[in-house]
Short mmCIF file of C-alpha atoms and ligand atoms in Angstrom, two decimals:
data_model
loop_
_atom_site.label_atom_id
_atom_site.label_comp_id
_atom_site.label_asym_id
_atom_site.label_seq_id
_atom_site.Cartn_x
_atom_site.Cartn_y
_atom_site.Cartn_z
CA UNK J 779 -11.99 48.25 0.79
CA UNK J 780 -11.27 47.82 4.26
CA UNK J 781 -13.91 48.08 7.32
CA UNK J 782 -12.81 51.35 8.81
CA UNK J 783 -15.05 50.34 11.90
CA UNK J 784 -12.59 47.14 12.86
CA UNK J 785 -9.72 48.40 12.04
CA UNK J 786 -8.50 49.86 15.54
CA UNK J 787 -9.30 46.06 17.00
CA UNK J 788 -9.07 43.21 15.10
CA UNK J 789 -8.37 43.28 11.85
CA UNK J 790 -5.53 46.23 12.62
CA UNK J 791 -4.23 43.21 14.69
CA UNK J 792 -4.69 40.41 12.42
CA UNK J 793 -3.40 42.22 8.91
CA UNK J 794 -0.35 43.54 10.12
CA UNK J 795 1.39 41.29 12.19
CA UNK J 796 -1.43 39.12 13.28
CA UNK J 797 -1.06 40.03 16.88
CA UNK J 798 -1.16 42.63 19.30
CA UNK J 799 2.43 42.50 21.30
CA UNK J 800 0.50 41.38 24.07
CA UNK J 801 -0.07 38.00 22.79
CA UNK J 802 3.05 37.44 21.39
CA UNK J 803 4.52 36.21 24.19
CA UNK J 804 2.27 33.90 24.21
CA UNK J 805 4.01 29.89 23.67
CA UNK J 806 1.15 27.50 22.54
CA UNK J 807 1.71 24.04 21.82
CA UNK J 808 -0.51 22.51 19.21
CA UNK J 809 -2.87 19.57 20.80
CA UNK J 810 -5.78 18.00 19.82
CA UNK J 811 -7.34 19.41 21.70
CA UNK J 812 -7.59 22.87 22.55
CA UNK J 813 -5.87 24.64 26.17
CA UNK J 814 -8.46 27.77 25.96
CA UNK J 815 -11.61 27.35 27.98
CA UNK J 816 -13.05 29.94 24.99
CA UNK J 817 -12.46 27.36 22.53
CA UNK J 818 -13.50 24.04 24.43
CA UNK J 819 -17.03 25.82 25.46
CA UNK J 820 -17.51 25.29 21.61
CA UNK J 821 -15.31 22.09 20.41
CA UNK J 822 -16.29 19.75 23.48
CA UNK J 823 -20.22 20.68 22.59
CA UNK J 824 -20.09 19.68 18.85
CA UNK J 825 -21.60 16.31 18.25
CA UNK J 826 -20.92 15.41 14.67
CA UNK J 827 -23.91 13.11 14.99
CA UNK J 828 -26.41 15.90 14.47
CA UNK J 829 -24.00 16.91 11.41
CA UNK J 830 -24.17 13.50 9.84
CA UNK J 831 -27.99 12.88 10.45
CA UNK J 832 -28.37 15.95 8.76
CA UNK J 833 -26.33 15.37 5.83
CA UNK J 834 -28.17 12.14 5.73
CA UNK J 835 -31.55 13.67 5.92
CA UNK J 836 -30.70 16.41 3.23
CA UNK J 837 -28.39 14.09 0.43
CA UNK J 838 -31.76 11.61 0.45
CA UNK J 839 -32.36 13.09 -3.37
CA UNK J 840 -30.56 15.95 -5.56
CA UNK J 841 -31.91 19.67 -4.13
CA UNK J 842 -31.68 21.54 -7.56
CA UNK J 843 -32.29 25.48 -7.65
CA UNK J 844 -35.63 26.20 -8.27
CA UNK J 845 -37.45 22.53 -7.88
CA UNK J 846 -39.27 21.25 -5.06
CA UNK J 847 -36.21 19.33 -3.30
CA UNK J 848 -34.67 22.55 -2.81
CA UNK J 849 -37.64 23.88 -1.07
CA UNK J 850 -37.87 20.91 0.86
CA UNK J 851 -34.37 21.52 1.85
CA UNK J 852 -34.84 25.12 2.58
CA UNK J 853 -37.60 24.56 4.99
CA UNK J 854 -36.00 21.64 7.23
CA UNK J 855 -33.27 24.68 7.21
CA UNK J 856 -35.10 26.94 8.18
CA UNK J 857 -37.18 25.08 10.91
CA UNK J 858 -34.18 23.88 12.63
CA UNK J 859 -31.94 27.31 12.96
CA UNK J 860 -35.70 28.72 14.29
CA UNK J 861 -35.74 25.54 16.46
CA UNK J 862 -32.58 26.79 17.94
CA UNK J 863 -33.89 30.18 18.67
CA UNK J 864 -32.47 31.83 15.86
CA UNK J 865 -34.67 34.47 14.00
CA UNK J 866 -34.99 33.55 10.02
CA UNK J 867 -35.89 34.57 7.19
CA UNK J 868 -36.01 32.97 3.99
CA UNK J 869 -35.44 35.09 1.25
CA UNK J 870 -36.46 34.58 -2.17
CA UNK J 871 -35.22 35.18 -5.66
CA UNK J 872 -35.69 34.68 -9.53
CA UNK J 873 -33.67 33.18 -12.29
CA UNK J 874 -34.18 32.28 -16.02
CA UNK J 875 -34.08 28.98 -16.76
CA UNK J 876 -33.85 27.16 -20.08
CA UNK J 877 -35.84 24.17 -20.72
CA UNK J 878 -34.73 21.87 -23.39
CA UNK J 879 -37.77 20.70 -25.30
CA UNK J 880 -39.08 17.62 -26.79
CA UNK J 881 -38.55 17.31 -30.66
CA UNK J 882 -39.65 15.19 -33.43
CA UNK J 883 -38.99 14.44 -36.88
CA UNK J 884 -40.67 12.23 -39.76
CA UNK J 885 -39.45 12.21 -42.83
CA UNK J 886 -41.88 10.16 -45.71
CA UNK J 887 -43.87 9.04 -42.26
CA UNK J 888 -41.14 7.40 -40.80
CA UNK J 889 -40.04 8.87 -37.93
CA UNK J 890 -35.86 10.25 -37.63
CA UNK J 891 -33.92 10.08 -34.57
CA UNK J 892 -32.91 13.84 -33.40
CA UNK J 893 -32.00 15.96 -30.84
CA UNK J 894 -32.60 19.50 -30.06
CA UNK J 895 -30.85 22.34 -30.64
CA UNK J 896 -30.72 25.05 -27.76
CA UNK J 897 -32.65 28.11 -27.94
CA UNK J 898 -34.84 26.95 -30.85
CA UNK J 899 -38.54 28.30 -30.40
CA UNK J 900 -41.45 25.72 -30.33
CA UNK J 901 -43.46 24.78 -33.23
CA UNK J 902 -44.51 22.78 -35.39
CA UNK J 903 -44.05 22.51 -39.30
CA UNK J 904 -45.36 20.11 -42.00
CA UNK J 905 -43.38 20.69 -45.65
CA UNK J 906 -40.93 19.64 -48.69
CA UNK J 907 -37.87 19.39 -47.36
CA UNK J 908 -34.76 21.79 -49.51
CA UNK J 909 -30.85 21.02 -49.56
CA UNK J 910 -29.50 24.01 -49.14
CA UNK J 911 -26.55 22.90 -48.16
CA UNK J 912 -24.01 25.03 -45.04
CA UNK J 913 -26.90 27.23 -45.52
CA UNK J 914 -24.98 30.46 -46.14
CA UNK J 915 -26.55 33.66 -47.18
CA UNK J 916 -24.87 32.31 -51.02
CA UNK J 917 -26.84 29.36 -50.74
CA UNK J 918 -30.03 30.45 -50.09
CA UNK J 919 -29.29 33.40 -52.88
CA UNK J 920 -32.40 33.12 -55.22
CA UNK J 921 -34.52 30.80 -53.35
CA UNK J 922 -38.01 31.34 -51.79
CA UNK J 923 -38.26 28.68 -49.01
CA UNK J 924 -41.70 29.84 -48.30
CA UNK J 925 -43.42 26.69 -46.42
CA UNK J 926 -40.60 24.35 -46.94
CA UNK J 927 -38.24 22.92 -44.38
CA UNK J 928 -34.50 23.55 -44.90
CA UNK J 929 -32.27 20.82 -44.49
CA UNK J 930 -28.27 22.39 -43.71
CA UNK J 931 -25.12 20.79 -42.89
CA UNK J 932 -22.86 21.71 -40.02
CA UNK J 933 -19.73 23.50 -40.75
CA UNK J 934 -18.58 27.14 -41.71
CA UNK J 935 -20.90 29.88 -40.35
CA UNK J 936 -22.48 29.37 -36.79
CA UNK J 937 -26.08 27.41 -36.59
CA UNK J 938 -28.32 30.51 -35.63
CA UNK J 939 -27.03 32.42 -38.72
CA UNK J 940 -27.90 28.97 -40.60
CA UNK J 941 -31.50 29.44 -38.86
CA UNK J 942 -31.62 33.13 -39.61
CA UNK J 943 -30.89 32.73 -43.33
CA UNK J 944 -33.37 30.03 -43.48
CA UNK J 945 -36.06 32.12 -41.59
CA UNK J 946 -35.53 34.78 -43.97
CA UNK J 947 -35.86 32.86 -47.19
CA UNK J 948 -38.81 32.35 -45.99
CA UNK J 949 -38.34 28.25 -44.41
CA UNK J 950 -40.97 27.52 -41.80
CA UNK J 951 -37.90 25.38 -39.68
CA UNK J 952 -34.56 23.64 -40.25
CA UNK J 953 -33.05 20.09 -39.96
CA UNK J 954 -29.15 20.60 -39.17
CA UNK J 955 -27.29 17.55 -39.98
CA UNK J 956 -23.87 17.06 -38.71
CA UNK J 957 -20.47 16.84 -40.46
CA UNK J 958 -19.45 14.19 -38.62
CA UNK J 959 -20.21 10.85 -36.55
CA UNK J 960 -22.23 11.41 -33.20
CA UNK J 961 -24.27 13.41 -31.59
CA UNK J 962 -24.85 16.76 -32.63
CA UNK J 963 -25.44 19.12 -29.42
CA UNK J 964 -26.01 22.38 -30.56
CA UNK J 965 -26.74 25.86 -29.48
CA UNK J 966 -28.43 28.86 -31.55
CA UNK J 967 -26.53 30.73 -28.40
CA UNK J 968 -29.61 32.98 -27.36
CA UNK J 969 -33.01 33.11 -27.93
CA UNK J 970 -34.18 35.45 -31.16
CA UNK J 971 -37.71 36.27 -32.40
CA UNK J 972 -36.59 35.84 -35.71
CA UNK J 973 -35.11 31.88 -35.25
CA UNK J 974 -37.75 29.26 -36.78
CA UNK J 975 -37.91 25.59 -35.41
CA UNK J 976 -34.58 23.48 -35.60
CA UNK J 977 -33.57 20.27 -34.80
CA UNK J 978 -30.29 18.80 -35.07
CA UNK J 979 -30.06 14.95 -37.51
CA UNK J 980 -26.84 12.70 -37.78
CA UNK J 981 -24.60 12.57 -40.46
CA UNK J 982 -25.75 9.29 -41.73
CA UNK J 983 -29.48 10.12 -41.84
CA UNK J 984 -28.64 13.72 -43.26
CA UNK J 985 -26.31 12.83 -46.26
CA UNK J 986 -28.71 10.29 -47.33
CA UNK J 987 -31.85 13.09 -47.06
CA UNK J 988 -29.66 15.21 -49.13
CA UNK J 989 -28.49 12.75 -51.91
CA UNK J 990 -31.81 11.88 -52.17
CA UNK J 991 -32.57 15.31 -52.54
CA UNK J 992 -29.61 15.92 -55.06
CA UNK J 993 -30.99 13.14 -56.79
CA UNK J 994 -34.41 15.03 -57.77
CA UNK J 995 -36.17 13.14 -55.93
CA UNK J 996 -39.18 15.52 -53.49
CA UNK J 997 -39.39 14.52 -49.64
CA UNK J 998 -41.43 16.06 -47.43
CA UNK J 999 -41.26 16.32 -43.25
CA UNK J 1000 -43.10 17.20 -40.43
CA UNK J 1001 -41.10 18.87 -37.80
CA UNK J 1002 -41.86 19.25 -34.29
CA UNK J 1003 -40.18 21.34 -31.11
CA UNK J 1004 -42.57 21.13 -28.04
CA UNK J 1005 -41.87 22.27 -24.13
CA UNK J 1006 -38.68 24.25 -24.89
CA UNK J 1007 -37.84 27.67 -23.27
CA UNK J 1008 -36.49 29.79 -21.26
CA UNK J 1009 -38.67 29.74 -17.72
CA UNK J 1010 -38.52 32.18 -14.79
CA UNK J 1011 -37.78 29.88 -11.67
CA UNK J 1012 -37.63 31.00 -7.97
CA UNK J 1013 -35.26 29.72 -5.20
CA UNK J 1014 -34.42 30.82 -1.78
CA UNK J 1015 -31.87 31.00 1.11
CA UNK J 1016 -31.75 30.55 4.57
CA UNK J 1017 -30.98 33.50 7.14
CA UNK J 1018 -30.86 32.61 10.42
CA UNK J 1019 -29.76 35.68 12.45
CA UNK J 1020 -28.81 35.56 16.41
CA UNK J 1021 -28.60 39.24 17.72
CA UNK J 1022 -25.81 39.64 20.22
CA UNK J 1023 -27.17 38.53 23.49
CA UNK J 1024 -24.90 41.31 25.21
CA UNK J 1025 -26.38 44.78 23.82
CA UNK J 1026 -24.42 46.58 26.58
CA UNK J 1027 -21.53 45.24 25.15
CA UNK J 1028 -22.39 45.21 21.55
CA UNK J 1029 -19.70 45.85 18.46
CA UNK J 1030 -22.35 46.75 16.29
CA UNK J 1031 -20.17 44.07 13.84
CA UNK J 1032 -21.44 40.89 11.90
CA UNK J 1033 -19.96 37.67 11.30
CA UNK J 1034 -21.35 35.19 8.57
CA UNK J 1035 -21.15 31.84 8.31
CA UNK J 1036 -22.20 30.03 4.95
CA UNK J 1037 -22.81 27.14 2.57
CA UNK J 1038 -24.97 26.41 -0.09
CA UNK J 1039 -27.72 23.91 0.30
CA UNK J 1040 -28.18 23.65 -3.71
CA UNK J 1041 -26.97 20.50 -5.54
CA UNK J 1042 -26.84 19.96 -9.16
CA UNK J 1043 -29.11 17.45 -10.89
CA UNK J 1044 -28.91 13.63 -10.49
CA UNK J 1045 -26.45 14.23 -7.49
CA UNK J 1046 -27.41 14.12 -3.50
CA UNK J 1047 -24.99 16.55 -3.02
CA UNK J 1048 -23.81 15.01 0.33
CA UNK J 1049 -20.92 16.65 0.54
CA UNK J 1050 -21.70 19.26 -2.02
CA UNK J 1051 -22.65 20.86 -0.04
CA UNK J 1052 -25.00 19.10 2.34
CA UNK J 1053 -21.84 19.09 4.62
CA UNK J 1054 -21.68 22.97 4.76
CA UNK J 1055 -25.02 23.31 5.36
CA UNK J 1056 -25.27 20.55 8.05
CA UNK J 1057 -21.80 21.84 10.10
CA UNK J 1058 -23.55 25.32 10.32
CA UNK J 1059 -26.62 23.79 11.47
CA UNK J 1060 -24.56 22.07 14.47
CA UNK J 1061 -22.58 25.01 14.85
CA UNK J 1062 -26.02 27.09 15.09
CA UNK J 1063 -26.93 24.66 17.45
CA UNK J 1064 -23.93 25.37 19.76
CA UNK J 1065 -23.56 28.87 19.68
CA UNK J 1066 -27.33 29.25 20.23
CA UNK J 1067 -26.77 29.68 24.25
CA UNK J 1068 -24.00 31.22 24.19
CA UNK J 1069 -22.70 34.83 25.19
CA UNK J 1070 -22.25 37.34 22.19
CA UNK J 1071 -21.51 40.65 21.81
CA UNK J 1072 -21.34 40.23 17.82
CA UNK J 1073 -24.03 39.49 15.62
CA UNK J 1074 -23.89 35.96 14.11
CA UNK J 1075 -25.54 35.06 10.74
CA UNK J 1076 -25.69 31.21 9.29
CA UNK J 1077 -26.85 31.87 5.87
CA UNK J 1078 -27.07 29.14 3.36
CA UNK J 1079 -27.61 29.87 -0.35
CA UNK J 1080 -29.64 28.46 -3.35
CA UNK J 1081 -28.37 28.09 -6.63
CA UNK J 1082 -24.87 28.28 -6.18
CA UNK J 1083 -24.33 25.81 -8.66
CA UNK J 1084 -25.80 27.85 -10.91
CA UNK J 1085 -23.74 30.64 -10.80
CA UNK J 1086 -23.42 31.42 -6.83
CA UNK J 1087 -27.19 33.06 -7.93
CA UNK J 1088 -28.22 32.87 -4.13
CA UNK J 1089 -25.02 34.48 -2.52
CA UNK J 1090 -24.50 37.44 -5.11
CA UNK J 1091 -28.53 38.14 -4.26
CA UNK J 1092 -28.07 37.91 -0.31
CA UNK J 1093 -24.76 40.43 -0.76
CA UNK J 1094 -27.11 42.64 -3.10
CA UNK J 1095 -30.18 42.63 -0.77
CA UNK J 1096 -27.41 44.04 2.44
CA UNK J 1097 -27.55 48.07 2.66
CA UNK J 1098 -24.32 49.62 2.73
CA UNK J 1099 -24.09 49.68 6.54
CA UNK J 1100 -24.72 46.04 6.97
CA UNK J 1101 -22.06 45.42 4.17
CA UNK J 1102 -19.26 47.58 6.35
CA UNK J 1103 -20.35 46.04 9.56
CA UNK J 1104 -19.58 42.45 8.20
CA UNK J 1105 -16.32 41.94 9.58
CA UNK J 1106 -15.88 37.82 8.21
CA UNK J 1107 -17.60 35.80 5.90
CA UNK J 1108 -16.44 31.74 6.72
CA UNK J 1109 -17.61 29.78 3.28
CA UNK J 1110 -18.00 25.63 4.24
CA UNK J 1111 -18.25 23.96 0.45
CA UNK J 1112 -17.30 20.07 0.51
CA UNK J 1113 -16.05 19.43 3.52
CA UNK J 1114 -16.99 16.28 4.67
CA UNK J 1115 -15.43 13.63 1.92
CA UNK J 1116 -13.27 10.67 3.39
CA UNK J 1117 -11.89 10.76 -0.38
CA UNK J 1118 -10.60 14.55 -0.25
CA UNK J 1119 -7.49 15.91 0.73
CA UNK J 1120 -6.66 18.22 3.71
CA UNK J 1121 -8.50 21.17 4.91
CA UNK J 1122 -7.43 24.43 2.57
CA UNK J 1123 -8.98 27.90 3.12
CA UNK J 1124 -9.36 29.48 0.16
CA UNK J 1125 -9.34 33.49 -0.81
CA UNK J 1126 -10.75 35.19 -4.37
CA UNK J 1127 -7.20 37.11 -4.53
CA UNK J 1128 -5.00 34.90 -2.69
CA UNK J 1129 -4.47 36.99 0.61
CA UNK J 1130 -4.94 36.30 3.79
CA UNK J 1131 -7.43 37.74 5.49
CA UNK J 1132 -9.22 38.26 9.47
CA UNK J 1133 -11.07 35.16 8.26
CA UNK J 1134 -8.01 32.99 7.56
CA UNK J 1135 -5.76 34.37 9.77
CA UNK J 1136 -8.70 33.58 12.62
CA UNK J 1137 -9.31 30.11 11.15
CA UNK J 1138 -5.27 29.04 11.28
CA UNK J 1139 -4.66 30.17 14.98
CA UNK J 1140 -8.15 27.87 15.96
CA UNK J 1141 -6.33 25.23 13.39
CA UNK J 1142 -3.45 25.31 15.51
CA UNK J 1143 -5.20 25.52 18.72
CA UNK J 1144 -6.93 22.59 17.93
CA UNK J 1145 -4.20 20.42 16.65
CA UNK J 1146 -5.00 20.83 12.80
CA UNK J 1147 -2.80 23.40 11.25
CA UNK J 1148 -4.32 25.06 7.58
CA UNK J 1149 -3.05 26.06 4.70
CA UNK J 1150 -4.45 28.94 1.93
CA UNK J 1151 -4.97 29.72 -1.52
CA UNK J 1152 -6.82 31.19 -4.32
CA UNK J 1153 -9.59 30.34 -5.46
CA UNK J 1154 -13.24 31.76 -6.60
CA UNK J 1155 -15.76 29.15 -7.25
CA UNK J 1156 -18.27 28.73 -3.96
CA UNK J 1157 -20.09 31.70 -2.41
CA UNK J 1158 -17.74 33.52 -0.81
CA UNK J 1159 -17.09 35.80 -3.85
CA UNK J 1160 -19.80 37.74 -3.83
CA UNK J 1161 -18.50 38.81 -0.17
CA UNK J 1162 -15.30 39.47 -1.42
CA UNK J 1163 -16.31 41.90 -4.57
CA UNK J 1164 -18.48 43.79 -1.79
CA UNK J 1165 -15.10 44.51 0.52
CA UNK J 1166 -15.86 42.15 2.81
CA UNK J 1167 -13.32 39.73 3.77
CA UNK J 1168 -14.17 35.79 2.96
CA UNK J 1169 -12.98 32.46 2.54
CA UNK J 1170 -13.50 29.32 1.25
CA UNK J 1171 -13.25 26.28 3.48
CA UNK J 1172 -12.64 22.87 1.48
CA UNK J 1173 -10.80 19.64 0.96
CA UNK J 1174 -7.95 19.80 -1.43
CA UNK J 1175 -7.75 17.81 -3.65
CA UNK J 1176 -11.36 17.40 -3.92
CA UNK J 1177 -13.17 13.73 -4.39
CA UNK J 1178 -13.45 12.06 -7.43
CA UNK J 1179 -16.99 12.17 -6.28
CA UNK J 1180 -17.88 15.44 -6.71
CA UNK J 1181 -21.00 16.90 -9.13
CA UNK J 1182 -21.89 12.67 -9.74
CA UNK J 1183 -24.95 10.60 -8.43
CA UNK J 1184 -22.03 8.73 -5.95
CA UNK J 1185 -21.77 12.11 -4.12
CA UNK J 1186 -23.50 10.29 -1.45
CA UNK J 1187 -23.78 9.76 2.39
CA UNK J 1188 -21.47 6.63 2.56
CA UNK J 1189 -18.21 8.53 1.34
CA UNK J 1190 -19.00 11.02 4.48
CA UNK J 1191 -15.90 11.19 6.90
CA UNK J 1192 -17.11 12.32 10.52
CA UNK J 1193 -13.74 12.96 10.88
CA UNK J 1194 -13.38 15.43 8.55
CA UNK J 1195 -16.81 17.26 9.31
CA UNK J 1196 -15.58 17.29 13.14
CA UNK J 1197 -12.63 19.02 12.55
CA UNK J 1198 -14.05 21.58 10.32
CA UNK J 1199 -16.39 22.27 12.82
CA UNK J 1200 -14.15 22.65 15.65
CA UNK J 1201 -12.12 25.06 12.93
CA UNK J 1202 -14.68 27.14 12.11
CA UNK J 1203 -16.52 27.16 15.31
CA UNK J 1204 -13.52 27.76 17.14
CA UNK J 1205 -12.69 30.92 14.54
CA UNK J 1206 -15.87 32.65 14.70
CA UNK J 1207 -16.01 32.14 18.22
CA UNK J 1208 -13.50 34.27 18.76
CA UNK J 1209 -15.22 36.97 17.10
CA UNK J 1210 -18.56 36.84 18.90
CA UNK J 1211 -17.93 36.14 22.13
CA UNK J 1212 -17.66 39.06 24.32
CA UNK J 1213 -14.09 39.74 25.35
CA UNK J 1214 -13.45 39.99 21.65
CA UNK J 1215 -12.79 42.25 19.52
CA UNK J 1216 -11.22 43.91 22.62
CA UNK J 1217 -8.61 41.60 22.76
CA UNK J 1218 -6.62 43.70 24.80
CA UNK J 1219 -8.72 42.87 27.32
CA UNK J 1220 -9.13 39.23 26.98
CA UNK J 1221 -7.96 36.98 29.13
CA UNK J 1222 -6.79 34.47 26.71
CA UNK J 1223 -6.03 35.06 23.27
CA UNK J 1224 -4.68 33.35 20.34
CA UNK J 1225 -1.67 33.20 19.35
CA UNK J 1226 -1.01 34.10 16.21
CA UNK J 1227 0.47 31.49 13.28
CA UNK J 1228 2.38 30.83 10.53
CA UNK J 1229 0.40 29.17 7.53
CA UNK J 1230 1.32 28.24 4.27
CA UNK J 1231 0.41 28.91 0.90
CA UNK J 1232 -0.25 26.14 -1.26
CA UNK J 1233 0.36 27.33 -5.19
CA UNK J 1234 -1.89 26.14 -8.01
CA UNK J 1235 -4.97 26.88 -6.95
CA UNK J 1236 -7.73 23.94 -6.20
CA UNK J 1237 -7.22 20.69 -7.55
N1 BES C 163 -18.38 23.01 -4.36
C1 BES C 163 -18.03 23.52 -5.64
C2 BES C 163 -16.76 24.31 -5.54
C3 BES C 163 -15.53 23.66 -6.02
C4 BES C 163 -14.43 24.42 -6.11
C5 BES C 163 -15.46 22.33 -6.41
C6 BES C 163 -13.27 23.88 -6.56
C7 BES C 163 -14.28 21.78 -6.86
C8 BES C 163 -13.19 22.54 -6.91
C9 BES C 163 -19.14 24.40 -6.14
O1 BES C 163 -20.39 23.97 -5.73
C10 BES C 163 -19.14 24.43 -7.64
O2 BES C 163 -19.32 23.42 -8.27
N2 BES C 163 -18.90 25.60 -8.21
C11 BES C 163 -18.90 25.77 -9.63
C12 BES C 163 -18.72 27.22 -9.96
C13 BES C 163 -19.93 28.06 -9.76
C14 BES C 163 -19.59 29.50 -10.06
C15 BES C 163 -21.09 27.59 -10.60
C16 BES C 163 -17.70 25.07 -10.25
O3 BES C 163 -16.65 25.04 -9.65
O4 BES C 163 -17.87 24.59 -11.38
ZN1 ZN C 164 -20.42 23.36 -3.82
#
């Protein structure tokens, strides 16, 4: 769905040919940097500094939805777009979160190495231990397990209908040994009332319980699952709003500018995505004074490595009317890495877009000319299942870096955060300041380009 409201300016322009005639005419040539005075009031004020303190500030430990790093994150956020003058809000939400727990085993009171098996309940059990062995409904045909501990070996029929059978025979938990060398990480798939406690053994220690077992001989356990389950957790994101300064003027439209300040466990996260976060900080910074006739929104997400959580809660908490009047959504998501490749802007269906379209003629105006592609991933789908148009901004190939503990400050290019910057501040610029969207009465105007598609999607 299209925003009826822009179409006459803008994105009328931009999705046809990608310029009114006027600008055709137009002859740029691509320099470093830019000939319009609208773009150099942003690029010549961006000091990639502030973007790399921040990134160094943020990436000092992993910020993982729903801990206290986040929230540490989320406030130094928050505190600096209201620093700049920008009214925030930071806006809350809930998500379930499972909990691996601790388990133990001990088998004639010697203790068994094991690991847990996802989704089993806590509890403890003390008992003789029964070979029943894949623990089919056929094997369990005829027995009363009533305050014994199964012992079951992987293969066949899925572990929770192993646990189910056993629960139902009457077993007050179940050892699951596997069918083959290593570890055994296993799932029960979703929690169930009726599951009883079960831990996962090797193969080694598991064929020799249930020879001994086969042998006559009686062994009893104690079982134990402790600290397991499914928790409710809370994170947050950032809004930082700046109203257009000229009401008179005012196009009643919204641009938003995003990244996610979430990173996943045992990884700073420098780049993902501390360098989204810290280019729309700087780029906050530098629109903060300036002249707007559009409202601008930085908003930057929690738990987007969890499921872009934060970004489909921000699009569901925005009324109708604020979802037509949001003419651009600009996604930054890893774009700081000296190891990455170029700049890409990516789309959820592939098209180019007002954002895109935008973000090439600033590429070109500033002497780095973009590609596209398609590609979900990052927070900008969300925007684009509500009709609004979106893209995500990112280095392709990405680093070999990326969701591990050396996703850290030292493989941070300023280079590469500079130029996004001067992209995407350049882009949205355009929108916001006041002679746009009336570009038929701007002064200067960019021209508009030819960019590429790059096929395969995100490497
Ligand atoms: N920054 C990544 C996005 C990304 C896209 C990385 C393509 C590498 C290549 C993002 O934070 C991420 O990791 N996203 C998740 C998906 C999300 C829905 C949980 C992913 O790509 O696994
Ligand atoms: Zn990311």
């Amino acid at each position: 769905m299209k925003k009826k409201s822009f179409v006459p300016l803008l994105v009328a322009a931009s999705l046809t040919l990608g310029i009114p005639a006027a600008y055709a005419k137009e002859t740029h040539t691509p320099a470093a940097q830019s000939q319009q005075a609208f773009d150099n009031k942003i690029v010549k004020r961006i000091k990639v500094e502030n973007i790399y303190r921040d990134i160094t500030i943020l990436s000092s430990e992993p910020r993982v939805a729903g801990t206290e790093s986040e929230w540490n994150a989320v406030q130094y956020i928050e505190a600096k777009f209201a620093s700049n003058g920008y009214k925030t809000d930071i806006q809350p939400f809930t998500f379930e979160s499972y909990q691996a727990p601790n388990v133990g085993v001990t088998v004639a009171d010697t203790s068994v190495s094991s690991d847990s098996i996802t989704y089993t309940p806590n509890g403890e059990a003390s008992g003789e231990l029964v070979y029943v062995r894949l623990g089919t409904a056929a094997d369990f045909e005829g027995k009363d397990l009533t305050g014994k501990i199964a012992l079951i070996k992987r293969g066949d029929i899925s572990f929770s209908e192993k646990v189910l059978n056993a629960s139902a025979a009457g077993a007050s938990a179940v050892l699951i040994f596997n069918n083959s060398p290593g570890a055994l990480s296993g799932t029960l798939g979703a929690p169930n009332n009726d599951f009883v406690p079960a831990i996962a053994l090797s193969q080694a220690d598991g064929e020799k319980l249930a020879a001994d077992l086969e042998a006559g001989q009686a062994i009893s356990a104690t079982v134990s699952v402790t600290g397991g389950g499914i928790q409710e957790k809370t994170s947050h994101n950032v809004v930082a709003v700046k109203e257009p300064s000229q009401q008179k003027k005012a196009t009643n439209q919204i641009v938003i500018v995003g990244a996610h300040h979430d990173s996943v466990p045992g990884a700073p996260g420098a780049n993902d995505d501390a360098s989204g976060v810290g280019v729309s900080l700087e780029l906050a910074r530098v629109m903060s004074n300036m002249p707007t006739d559009t409202e601008l929104r930085f908003v930057t997400f929690g738990a987007e490595e969890l499921g872009l959580l934060g970004s489909y809660a921000y699009v569901d908490s925005l009324s109708q009317d604020e979802r037509d009047r949001v003419v651009g959504m600009f996604q930054m998501d890893m774009v700081g890495s000296r190891d990455a490749g170029e700049l890409v802007m990516f789309t959820v269906d592939g098209q180019k877009n007002i954002v895109t379209d935008l973000s090439a003629a600033a590429g070109v105006r500033t002497g780095t000319p973009l590609t596209y592609g398609q590609e979900g991933r990052s927070d900008h789908v969300p925007f684009h299942y509500a009709g609004i148009p979106a893209a995500l901004f990112i280095h392709d190939p990405v680093e070999p870096w990326y969701h591990t503990p050396e996703d850290s400050i030292d493989k941070i290019s300023k280079e590469k955060l500079h130029e996004t910057a001067e992209i995407v501040g350049a882009a949205v610029y355009h929108i916001v300041r006041p002679d746009t969207p009336a570009l038929e009465k701007a002064k200067v105007a960019p021209k508009p380009v030819e960019y590429e598609k790059v096929v395969g999607g995100l490497q």
